[in-house]
CSV table of C-alpha atoms in Angstrom, one decimal:
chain,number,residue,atom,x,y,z
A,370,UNK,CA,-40.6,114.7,52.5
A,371,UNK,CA,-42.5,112.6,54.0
A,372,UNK,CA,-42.2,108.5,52.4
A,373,UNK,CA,-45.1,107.9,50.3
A,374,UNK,CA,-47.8,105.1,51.4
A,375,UNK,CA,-48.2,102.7,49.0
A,376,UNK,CA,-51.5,101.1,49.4
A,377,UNK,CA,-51.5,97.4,47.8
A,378,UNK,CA,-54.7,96.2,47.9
A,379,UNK,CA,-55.1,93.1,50.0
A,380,UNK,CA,-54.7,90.0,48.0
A,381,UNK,CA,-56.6,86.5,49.3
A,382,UNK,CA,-53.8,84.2,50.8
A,383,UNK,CA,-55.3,81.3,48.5
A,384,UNK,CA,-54.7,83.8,45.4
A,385,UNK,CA,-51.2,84.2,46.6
A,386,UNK,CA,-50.3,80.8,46.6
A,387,UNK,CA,-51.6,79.6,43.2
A,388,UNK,CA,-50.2,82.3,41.9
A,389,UNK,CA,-46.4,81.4,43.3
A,390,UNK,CA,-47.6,77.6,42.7
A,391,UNK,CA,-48.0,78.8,38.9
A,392,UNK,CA,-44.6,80.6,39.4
A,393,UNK,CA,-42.5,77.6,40.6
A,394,UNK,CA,-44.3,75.3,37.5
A,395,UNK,CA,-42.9,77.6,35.1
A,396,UNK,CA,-39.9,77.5,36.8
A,397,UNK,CA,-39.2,74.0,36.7
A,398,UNK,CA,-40.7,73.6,33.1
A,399,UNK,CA,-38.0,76.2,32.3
A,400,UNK,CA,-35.5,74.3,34.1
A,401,UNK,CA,-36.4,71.2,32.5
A,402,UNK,CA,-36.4,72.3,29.2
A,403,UNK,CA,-33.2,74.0,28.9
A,404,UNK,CA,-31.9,70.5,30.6
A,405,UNK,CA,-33.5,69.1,27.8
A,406,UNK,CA,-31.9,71.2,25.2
A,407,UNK,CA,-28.7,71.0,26.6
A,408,UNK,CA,-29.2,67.3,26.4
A,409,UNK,CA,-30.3,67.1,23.2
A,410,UNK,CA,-27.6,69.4,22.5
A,411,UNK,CA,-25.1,67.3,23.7
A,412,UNK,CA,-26.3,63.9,22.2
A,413,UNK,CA,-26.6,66.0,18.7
A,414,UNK,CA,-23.0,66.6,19.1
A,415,UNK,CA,-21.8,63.2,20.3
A,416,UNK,CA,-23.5,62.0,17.6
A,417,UNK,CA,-21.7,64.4,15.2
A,418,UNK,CA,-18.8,63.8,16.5
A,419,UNK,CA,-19.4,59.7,16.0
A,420,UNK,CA,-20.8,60.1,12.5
A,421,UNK,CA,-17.1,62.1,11.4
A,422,UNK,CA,-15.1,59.5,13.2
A,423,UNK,CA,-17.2,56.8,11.6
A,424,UNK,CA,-17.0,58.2,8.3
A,425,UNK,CA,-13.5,58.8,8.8
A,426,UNK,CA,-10.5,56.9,6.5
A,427,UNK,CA,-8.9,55.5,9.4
A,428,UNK,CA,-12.1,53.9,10.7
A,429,UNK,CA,-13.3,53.0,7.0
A,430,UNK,CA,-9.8,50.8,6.7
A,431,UNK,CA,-10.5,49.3,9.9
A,432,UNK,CA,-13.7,48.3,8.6
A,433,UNK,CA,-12.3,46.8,5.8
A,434,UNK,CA,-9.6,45.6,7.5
A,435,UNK,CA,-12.5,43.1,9.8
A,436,UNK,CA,-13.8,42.6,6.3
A,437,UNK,CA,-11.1,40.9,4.9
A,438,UNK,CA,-10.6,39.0,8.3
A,439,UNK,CA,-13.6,37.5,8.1
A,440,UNK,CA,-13.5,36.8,4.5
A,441,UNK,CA,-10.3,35.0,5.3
A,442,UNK,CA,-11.6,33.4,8.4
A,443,UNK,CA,-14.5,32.2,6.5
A,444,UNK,CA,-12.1,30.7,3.6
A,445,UNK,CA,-9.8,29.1,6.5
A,446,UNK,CA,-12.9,27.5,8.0
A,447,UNK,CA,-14.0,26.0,4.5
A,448,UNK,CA,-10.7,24.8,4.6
A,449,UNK,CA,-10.4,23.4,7.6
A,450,UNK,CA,-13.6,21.7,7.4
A,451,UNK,CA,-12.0,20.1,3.7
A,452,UNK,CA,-9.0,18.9,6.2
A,453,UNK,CA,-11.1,17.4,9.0
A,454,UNK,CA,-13.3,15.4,5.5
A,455,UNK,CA,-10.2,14.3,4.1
A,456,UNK,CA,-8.3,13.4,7.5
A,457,UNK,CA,-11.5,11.3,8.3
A,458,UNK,CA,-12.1,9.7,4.9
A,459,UNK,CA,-7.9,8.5,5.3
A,460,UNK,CA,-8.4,7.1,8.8
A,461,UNK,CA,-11.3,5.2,7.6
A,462,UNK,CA,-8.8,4.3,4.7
A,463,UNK,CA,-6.1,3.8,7.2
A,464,UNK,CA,-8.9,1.1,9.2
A,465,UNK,CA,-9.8,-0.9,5.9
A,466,UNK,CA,-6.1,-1.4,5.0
A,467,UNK,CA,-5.0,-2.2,8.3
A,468,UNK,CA,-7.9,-5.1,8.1
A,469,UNK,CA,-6.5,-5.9,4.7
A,470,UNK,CA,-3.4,-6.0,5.9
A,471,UNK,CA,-4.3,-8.5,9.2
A,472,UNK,CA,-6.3,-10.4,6.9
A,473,UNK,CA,-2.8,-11.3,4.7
A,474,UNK,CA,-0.5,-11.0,7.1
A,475,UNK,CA,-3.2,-14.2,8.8
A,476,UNK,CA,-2.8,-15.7,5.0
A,477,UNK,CA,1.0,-15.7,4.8
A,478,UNK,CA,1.0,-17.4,8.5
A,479,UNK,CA,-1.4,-20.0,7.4
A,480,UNK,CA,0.7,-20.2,3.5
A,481,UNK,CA,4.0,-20.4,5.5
A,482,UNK,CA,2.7,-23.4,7.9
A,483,UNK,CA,1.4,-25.2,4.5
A,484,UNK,CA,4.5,-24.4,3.1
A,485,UNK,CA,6.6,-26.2,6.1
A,486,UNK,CA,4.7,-29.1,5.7
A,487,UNK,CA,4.9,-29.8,2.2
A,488,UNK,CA,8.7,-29.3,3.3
A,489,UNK,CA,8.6,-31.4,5.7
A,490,UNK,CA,6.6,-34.0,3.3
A,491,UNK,CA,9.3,-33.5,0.6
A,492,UNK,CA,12.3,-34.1,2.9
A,493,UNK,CA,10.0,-37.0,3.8
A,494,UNK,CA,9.9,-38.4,0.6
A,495,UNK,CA,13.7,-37.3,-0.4
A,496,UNK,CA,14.2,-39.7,2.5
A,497,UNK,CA,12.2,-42.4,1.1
A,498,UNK,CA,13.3,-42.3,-2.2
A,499,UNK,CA,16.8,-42.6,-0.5
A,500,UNK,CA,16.1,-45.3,1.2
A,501,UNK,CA,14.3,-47.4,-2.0
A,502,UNK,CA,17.1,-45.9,-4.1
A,503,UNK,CA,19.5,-48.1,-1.5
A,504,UNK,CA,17.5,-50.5,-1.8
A,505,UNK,CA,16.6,-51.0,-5.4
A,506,UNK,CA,20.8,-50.6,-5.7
A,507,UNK,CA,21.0,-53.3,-2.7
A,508,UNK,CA,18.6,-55.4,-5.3
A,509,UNK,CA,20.4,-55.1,-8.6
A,510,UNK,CA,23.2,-56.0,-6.6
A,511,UNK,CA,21.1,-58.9,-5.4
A,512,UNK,CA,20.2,-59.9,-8.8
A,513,UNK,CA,23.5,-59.7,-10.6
A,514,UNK,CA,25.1,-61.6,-7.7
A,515,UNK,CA,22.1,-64.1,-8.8
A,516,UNK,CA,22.8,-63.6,-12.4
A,517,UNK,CA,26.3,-64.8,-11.4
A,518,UNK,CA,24.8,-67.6,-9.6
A,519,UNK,CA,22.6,-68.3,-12.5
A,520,UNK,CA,25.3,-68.3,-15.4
A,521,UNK,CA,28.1,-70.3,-13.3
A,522,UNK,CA,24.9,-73.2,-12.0
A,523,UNK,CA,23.9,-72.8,-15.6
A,524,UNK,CA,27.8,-73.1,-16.7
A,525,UNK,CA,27.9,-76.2,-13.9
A,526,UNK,CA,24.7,-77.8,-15.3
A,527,UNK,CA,25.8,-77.3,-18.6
A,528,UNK,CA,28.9,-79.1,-18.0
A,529,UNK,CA,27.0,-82.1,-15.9
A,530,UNK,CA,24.7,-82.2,-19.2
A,531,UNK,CA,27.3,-83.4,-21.2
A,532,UNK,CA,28.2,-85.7,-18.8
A,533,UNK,CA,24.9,-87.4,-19.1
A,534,UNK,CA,24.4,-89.0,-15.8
A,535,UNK,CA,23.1,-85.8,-14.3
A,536,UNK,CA,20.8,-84.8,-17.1
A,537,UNK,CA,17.3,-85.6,-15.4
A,538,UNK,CA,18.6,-83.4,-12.4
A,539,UNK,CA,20.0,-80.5,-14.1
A,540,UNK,CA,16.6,-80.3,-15.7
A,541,UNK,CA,14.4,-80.8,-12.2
A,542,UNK,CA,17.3,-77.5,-10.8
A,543,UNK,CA,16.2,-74.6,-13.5
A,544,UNK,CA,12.7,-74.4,-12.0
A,545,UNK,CA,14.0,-74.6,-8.6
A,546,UNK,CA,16.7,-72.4,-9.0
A,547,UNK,CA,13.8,-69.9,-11.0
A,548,UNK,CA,11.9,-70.5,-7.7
A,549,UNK,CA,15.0,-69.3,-6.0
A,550,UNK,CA,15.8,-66.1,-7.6
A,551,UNK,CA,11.6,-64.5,-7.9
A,552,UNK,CA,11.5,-64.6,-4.0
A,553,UNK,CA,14.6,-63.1,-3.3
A,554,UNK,CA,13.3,-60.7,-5.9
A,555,UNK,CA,10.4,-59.6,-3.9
A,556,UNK,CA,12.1,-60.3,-0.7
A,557,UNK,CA,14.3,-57.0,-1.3
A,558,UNK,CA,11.1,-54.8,-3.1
């Protein structure tokens, strides 16, 4: 037997390549969408796969576990920022009594200088009154040695009074001899 003849008809060239052109579109839209399904796909189970692990106990305590880290972080911030107030308001503290303290320690100097002086005036004066002490004893010497004087010239006039040839003398003598003992007197003041 003899091969049949197949007679195709004769297509237009132009016709032939729209129609492969229509061909390869459909081919490439098929292409891409099962790329896009087997991307979405995927993400859907990534995501699945994130959502379990997220909702799992382990990550739930970790959550909580940065919770209560931040909570505590936040607490020893607060705190710290009490510290740093408080270690601020003592050094400002610390200034005004180290000024205090300069401004007495400047008030003792100038209270301990005073105090030498009036010291120094007092062993002054110890030394004076000394010295007029020796000298008031120096003048009641003075005068009893006068008083002496006095009771033996008035003894001595006394005895030339009753020999009356000396009585207008022994009389002229007492204001002499009164003359006598006042400047000596102020001679040793």
């Amino acid at each position: 037997m003899a091969p049949p003849l197949f007679h195709y008809p004769l297509v237009p060239m132009d016709d032939f390549l729209k129609h492969e052109r229509r061909e390869r579109c459909k081919l490439l839209v098929g292409i891409v969408v099962v790329l896009l399904v087997i991307a979405v796909v995927a993400l859907g189970v990534l995501l699945i796969i994130y959502v379990t692990r997220a909702n799992s106990e382990d990550c739930q305590a970790g959550h909580r576990a940065v919770m209560e880290c931040r909570n505590v972080t936040h607490f020893l911030e607060q705190q710290l920022t009490r510290a740093q107030d408080g270690f601020r308001d003592a050094e400002a503290q610390v200034v005004t009594y180290n000024q205090t303290v300069m401004t007495l320690m400047a008030s003792l100097d100038k209270e301990k200088a005073h105090s030498l002086d009036a010291e120094k005036k007092v062993e002054e004066l110890e030394g004076e009154i000394t010295t007029l002490n020796q000298k008031l004893q120096d003048a009641s010497m003075e005068v009893e040695r006068l008083r002496r004087k006095n009771q033996d010239l008035s003894a001595r006039i006394a005895e030339q009074d009753s020999a009356s040839s000396l009585k207008d003398t022994s009389s002229a003598a007492a204001p002499l001899l009164l003359i006598l003992l006042l400047g000596l007197g102020a001679r040793l003041l």
